[in-house]
Short mmCIF file of C-alpha atoms in Angstrom, two decimals:
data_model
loop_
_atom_site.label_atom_id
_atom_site.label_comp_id
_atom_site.label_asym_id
_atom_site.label_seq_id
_atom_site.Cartn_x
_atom_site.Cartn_y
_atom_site.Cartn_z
CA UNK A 1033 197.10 -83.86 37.97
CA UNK A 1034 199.31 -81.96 35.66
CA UNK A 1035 198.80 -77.88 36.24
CA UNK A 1036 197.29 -76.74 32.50
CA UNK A 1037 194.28 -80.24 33.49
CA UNK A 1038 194.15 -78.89 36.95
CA UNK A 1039 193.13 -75.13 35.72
CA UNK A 1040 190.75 -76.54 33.08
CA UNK A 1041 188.85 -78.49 36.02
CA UNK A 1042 188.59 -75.02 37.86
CA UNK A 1043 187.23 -73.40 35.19
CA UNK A 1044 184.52 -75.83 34.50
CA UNK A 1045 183.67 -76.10 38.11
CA UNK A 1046 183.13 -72.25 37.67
CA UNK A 1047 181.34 -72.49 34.88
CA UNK A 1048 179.04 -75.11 36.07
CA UNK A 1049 178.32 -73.02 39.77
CA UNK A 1050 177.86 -69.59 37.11
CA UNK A 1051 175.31 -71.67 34.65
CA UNK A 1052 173.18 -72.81 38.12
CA UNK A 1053 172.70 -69.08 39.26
CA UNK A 1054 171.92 -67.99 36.04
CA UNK A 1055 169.08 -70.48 36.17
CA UNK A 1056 168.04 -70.33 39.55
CA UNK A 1057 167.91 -66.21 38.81
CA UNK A 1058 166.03 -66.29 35.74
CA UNK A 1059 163.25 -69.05 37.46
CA UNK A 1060 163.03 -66.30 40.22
CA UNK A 1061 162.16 -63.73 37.45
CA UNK A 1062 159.42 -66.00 36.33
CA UNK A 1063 157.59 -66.66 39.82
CA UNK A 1064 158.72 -70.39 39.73
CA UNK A 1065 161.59 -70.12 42.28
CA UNK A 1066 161.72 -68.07 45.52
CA UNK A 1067 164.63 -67.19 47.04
CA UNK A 1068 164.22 -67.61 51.26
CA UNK A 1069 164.16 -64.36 53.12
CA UNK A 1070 164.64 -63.29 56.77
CA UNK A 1071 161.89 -64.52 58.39
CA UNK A 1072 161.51 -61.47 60.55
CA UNK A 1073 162.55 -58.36 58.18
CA UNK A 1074 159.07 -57.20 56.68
CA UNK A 1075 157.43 -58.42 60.06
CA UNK A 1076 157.93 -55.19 61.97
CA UNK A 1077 156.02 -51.92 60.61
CA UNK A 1078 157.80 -49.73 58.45
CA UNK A 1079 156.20 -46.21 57.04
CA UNK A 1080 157.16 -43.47 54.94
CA UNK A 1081 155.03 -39.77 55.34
CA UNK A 1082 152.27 -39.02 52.79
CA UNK A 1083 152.61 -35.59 52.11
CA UNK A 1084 149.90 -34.74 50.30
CA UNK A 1085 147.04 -35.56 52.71
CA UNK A 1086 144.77 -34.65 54.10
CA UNK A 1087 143.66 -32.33 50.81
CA UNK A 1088 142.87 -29.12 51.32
CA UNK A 1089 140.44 -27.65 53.17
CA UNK A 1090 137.41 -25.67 52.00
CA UNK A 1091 135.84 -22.90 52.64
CA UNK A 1092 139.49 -20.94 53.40
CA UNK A 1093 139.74 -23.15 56.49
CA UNK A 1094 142.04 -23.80 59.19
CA UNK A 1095 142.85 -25.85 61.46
CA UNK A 1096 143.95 -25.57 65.31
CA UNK A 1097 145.13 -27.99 67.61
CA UNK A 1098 144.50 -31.22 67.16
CA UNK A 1099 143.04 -32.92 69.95
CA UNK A 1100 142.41 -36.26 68.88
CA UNK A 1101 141.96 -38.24 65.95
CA UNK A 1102 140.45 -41.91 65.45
CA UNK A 1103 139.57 -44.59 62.54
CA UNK A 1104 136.29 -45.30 62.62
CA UNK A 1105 135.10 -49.09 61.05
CA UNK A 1106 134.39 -47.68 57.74
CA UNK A 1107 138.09 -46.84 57.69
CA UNK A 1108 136.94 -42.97 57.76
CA UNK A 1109 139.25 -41.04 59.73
CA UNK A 1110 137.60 -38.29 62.36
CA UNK A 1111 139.89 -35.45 64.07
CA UNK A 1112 138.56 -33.38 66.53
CA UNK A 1113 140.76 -29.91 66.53
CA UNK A 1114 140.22 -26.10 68.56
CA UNK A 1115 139.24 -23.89 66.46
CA UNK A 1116 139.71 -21.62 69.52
CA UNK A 1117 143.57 -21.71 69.61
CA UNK A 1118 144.58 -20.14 66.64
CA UNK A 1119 146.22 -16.92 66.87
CA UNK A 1120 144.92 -13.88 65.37
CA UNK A 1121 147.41 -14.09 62.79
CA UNK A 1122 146.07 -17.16 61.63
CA UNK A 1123 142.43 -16.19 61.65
CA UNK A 1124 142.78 -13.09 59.88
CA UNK A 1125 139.84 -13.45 57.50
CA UNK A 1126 137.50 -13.80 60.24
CA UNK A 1127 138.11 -10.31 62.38
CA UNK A 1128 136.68 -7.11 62.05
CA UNK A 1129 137.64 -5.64 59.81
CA UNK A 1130 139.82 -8.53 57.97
CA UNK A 1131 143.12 -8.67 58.83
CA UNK A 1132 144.21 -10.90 55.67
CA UNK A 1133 142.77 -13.12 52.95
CA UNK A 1134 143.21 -15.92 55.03
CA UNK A 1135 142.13 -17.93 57.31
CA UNK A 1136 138.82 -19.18 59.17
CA UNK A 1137 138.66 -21.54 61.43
CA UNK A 1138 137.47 -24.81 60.40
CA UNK A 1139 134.41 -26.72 62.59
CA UNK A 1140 136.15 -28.72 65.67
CA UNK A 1141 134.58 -32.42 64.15
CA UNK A 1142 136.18 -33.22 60.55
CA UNK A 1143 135.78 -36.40 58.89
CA UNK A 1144 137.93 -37.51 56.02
CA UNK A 1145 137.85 -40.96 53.86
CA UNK A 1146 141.60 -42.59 53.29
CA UNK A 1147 142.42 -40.46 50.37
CA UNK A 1148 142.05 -36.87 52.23
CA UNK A 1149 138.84 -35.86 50.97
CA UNK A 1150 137.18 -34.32 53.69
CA UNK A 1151 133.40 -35.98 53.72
CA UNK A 1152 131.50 -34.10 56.74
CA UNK A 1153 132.19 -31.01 59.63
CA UNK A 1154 130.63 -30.05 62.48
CA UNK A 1155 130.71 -28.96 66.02
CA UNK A 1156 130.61 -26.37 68.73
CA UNK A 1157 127.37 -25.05 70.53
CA UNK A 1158 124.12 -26.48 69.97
CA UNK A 1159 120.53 -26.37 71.49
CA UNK A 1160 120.12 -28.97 74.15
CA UNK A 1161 123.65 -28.98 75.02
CA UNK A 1162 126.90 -26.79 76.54
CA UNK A 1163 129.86 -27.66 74.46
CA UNK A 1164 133.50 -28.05 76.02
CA UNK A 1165 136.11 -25.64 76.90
CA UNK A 1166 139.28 -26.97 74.98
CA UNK A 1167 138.38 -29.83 72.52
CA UNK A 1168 140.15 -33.18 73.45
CA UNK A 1169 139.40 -37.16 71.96
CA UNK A 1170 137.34 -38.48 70.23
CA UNK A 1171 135.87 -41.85 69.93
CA UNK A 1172 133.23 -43.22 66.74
CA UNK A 1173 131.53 -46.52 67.69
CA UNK A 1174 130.01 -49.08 65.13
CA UNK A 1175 126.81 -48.20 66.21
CA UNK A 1176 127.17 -44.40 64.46
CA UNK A 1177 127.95 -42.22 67.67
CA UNK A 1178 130.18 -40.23 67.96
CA UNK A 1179 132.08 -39.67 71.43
CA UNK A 1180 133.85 -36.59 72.36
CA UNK A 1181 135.41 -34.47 75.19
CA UNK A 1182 137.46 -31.88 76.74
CA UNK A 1183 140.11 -30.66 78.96
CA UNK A 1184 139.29 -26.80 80.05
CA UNK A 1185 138.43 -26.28 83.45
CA UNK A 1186 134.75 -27.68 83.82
CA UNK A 1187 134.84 -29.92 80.71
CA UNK A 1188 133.57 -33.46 83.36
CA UNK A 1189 131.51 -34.62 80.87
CA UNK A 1190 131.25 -36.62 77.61
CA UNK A 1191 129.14 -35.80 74.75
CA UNK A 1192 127.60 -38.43 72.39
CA UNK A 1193 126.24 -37.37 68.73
CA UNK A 1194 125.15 -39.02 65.48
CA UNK A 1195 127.64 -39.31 62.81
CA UNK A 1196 126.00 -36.29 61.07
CA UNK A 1197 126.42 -33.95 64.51
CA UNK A 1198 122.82 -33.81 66.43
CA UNK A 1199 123.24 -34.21 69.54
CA UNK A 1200 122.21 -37.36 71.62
CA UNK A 1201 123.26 -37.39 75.25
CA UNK A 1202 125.75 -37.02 77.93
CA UNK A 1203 127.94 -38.40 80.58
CA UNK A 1204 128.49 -35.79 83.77
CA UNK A 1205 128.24 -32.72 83.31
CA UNK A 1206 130.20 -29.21 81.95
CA UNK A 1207 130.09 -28.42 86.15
CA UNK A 1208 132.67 -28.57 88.75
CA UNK A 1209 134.67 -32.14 89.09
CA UNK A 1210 133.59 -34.23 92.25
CA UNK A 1211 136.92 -36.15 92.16
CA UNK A 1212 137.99 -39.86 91.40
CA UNK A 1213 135.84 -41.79 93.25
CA UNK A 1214 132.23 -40.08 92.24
CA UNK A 1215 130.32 -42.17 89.93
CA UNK A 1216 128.37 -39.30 88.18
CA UNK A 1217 130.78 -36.39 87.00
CA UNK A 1218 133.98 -36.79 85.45
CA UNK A 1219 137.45 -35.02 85.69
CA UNK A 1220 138.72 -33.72 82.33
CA UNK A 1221 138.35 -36.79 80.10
CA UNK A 1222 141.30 -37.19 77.86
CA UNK A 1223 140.32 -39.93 75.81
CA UNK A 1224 137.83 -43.17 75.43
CA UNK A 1225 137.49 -46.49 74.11
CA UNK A 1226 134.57 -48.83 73.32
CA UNK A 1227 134.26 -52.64 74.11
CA UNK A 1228 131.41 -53.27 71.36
CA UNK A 1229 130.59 -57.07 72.60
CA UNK A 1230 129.66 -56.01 76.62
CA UNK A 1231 128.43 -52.25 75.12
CA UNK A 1232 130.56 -50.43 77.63
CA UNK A 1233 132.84 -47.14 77.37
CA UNK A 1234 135.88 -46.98 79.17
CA UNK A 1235 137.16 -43.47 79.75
CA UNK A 1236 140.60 -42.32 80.31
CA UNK A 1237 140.01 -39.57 83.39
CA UNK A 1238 141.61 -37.87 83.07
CA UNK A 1239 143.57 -34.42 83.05
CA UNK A 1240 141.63 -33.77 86.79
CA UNK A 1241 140.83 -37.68 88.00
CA UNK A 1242 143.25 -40.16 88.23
CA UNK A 1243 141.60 -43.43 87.30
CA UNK A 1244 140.11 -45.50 84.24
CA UNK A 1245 136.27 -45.73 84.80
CA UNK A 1246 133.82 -47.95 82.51
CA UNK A 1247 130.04 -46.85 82.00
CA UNK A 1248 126.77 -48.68 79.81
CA UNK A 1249 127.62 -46.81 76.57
CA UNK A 1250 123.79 -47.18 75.84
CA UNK A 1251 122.38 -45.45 79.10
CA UNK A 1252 125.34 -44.31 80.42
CA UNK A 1253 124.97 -46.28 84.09
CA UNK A 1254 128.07 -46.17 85.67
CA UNK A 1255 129.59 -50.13 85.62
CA UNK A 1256 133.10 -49.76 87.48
CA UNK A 1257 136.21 -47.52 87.85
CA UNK A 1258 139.90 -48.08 89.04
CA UNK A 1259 143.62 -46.80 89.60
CA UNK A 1260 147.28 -47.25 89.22
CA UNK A 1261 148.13 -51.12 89.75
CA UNK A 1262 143.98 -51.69 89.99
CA UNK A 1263 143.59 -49.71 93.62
CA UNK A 1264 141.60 -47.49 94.23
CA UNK A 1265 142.22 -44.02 92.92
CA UNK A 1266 143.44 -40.92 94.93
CA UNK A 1267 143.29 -37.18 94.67
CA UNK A 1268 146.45 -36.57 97.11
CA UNK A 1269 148.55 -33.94 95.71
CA UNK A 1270 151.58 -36.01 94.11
CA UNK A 1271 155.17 -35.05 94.15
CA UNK A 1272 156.68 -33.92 90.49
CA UNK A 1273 157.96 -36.63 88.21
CA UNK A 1274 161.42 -38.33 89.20
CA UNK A 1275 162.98 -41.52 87.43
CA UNK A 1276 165.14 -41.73 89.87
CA UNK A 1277 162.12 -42.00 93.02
CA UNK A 1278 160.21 -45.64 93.21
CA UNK A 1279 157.45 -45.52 91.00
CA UNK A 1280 154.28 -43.89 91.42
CA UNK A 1281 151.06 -45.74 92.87
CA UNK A 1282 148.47 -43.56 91.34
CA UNK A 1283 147.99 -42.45 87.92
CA UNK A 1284 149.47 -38.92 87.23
CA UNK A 1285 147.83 -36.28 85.02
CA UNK A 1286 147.04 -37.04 82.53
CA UNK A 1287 145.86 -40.17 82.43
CA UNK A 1288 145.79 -39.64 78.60
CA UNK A 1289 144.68 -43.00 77.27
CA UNK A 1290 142.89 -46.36 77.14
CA UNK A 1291 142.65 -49.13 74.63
CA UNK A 1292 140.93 -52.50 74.49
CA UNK A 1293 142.73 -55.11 73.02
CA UNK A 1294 141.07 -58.04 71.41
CA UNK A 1295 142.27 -60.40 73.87
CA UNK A 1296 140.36 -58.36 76.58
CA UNK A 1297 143.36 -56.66 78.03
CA UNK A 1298 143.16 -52.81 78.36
CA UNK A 1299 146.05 -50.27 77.80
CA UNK A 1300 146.22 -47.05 79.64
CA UNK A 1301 148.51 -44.28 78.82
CA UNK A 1302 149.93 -42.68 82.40
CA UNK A 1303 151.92 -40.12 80.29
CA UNK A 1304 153.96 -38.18 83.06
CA UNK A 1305 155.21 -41.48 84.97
CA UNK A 1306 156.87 -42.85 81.29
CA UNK A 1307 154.30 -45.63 80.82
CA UNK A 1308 151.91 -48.11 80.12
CA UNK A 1309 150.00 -49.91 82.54
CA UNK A 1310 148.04 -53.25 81.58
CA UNK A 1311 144.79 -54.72 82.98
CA UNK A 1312 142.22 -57.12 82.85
CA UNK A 1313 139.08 -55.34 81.79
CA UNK A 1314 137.46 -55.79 85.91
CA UNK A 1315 140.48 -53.99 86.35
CA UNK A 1316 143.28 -56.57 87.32
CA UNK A 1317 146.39 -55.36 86.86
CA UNK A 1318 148.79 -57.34 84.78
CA UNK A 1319 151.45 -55.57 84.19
CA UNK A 1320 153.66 -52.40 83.18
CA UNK A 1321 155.82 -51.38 80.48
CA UNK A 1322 158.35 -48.13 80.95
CA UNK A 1323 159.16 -46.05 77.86
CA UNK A 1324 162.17 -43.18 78.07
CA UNK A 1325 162.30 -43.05 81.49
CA UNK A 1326 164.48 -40.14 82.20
CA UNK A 1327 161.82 -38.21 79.68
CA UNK A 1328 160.48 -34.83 81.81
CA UNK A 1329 158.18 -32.30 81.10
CA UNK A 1330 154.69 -33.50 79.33
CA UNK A 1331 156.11 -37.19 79.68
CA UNK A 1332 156.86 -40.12 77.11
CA UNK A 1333 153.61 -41.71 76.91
CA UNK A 1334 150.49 -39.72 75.23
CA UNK A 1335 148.68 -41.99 73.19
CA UNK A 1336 148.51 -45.86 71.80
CA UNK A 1337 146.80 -47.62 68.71
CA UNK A 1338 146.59 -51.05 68.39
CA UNK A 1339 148.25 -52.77 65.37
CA UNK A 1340 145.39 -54.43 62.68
CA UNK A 1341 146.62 -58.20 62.36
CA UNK A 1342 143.99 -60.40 64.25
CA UNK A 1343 147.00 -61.02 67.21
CA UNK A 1344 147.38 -57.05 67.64
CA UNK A 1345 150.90 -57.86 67.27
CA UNK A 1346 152.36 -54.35 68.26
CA UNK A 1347 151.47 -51.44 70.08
CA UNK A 1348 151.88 -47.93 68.68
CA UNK A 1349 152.69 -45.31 70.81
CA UNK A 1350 152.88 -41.25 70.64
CA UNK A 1351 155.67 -39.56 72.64
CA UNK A 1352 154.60 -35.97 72.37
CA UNK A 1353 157.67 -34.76 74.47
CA UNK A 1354 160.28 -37.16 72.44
CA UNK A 1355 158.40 -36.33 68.97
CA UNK A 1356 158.70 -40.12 67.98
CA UNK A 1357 156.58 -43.42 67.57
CA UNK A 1358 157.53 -46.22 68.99
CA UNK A 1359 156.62 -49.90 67.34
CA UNK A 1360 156.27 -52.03 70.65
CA UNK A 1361 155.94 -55.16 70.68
CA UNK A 1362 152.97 -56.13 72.66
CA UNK A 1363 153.94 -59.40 74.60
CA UNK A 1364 156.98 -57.99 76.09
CA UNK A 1365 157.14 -54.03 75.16
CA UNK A 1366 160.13 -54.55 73.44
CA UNK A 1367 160.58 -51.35 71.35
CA UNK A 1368 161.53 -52.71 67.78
CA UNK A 1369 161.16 -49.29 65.91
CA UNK A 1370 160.10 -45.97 65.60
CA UNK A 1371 160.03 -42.88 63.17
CA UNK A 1372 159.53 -39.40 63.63
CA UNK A 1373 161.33 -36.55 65.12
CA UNK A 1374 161.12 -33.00 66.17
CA UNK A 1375 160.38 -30.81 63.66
CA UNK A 1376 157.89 -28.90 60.85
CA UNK A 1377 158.90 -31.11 57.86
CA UNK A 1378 156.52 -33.55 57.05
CA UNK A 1379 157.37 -36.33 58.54
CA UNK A 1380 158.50 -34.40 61.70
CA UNK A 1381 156.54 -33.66 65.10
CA UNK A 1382 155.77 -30.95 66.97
CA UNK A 1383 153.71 -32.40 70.11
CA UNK A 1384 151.96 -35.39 68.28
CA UNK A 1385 149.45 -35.76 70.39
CA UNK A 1386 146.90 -38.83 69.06
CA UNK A 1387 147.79 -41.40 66.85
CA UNK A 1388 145.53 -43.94 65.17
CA UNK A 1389 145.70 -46.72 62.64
CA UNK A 1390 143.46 -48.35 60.07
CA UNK A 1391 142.93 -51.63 58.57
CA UNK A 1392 145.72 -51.41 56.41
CA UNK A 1393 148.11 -50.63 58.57
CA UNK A 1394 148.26 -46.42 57.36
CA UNK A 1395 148.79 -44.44 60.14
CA UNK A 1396 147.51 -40.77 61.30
CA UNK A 1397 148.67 -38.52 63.66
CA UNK A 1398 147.42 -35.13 65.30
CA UNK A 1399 149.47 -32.51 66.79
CA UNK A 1400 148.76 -29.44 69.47
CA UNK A 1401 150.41 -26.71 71.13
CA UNK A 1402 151.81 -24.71 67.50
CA UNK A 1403 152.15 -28.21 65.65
CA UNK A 1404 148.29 -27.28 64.92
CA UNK A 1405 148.11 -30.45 61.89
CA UNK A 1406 147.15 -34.23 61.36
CA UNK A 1407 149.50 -36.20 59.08
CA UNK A 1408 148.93 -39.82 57.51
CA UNK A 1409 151.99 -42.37 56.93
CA UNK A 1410 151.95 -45.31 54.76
CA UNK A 1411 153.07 -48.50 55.59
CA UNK A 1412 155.77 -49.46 53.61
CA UNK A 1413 156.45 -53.13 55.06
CA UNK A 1414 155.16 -56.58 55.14
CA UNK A 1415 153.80 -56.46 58.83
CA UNK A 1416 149.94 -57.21 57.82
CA UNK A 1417 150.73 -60.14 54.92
#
């Protein structure tokens, strides 16, 4: 083919490819084409930091540390905070005489709705009952109790209220612990979980026991209790962390966690060994997942929330010492993301402490020692179409 009929065929072969994606581009625009996309990008969670909730407080209050924080089924969030570890400084408005204009310490039970308005408070002392030492978890079941508990010396017991804060009973006691194999009295609860179908509570226990225990959440009746790898729990002094020593065969202090999954395996957070142990809910264990292994200190593991999709696809974990979250997946505890990082911005950690997650897919997050805040992030993904 001569050259000058040779160029001519190019350029209508160009033409003809240019004409097709103009089509194919302008049906996209219209909805009648759709372009294929990776069949895995918008599947794992992806957030970005609202910084505008929760709104503010009133009443010129202030919160402490944040010692848990939880979604209850109406998609209300509940925090339970200290009002008893913020500095003088910081409740100025409250001492005599006034140091400053601000602040007061807001009531240790807050509940907000998904926008930030906060809806109810309450909290502390009451006739009938001695409140805890050092507020810590908190738990709302879809009956309209509320569950909370503490971590200060004596604080072996749970306390159940209404949603509106009167008081309704107890598990143990605000006495002396009796250790991890008493049925009765509990060791510095750190956190609990409800399985609404069998109308049990299991209880991460804690800060002083080293075990998972499971009671009637209606009469409280004690139903069953376990350890590290299922055995039975012990209170032998341990040696200090060390990734480099086998692995532990107890739970270490805390044991900071427990979830129910909706396939009837339960999650427990042992946050100074680096990880997640996984059960049967008689208290098989089925396996273990390691997170940041060489992580000292307060360890990697504080706190999990399942995510929403009916096959609780990933896990979502709080690393209080590492300042992150980690998207796990929950068939293999793959890590396939995280966000966070040390710091005051929002956005940034300073021991996140509790983490929970609501229907559609939003996460919130509490913080103690100075971090003293809950945030909320948005998911910004496709992981719940």
């Amino acid at each position: 083919m001569p050259r000058a009929q040779s160029c001519k065929a190019s350029l209508r072969a160009i033409a003809r490819v240019a004409k097709t994606a103009s089509l194919l581009l302008a049906a996209a625009s219209i909805g009648s084409f759709a372009f294929p996309r990776a069949a895995s990008a918008g599947d794992i969670p992806t957030f970005v930091v609202d910084p505008s909730w929760p709104k503010p407080l009133p009443n010129n209050w202030i919160l402490g540390q944040v010692g848990g924080i939880t979604v209850d089924w109406q998609g209300h969030i509940w925090a339970i905070q200290r009002p008893r570890s913020l500095s003088e400084d910081e409740k100025g408005a409250t001492l005599d005489p006034p140091r400053s204009k601000c602040c007061v310490p807001a009531p240790p039970v807050l509940e907000f709705d998904a926008d930030g308005n906060l809806l109810r408070a309450w909290g502390g002392p009451g006739d009938g009952y001695e409140w805890v030492g050092r507020e810590h978890g908190i738990e709302v079941d879809e009956r309209g109790f509320v569950w909370t508990g503490g971590n200060a010396e004596n604080d072996n017991a749970l306390l159940k209220f209404t949603l509106d804060g009167k008081y309704v009973g107890q598990i143990g006691k605000i006495a002396p612990s009796k250790g991890s194999n008493d049925t009765t009295q509990l060791g510095k609860p750190a956190e609990t979980a409800i399985d609404k179908d069998a109308n049990e509570i299991y209880v991460a226990d804690g800060y002083g026991n080293h075990r998972v225990i499971v009671f009637d959440a209606t009469t409280g009746a004690y139903k069953r209790h376990w350890g590290a790898y299922g055995n039975r729990p012990s209170d032998e002094k341990q040696p200090a962390y060390d990734p480099k020593a086998p692995v532990a065969q107890q739970f270490g202090n805390p044991v900071h966690c427990v979830k129910i999954a909706n396939d009837g395996l339960v999650y427990v957070c042992d946050r100074i060994n680096d990880r997640i142990q996984v059960f049967r809910k008689d208290g098989t264990f089925v396996k273990e997942f390691f997170f940041e292994k060489n992580t000292l200190g307060n360890g990697s593991v504080w706190d999990i929330a399942l995510w929403p999709n009916p096959q609780q696809t990933y896990l979502l974990s709080a690393d209080g010492e590492n300042n992150e979250i980690r998207i796990i997946r929950r068939d293999d505890g793959a890590v396939v993301g995280s966000f966070g990082r040390g710091g005051r911005n929002a956005g940034q950690f300073h021991w996140v402490h509790a983490i929970a997650v609501d229907k559609l897919g939003n996460v919130y997050t509490a913080e103690v020692d100075n971090g003293k805040r809950i945030q909320k992030f948005r998911l910004t993904s496709d992981a719940l179409r």
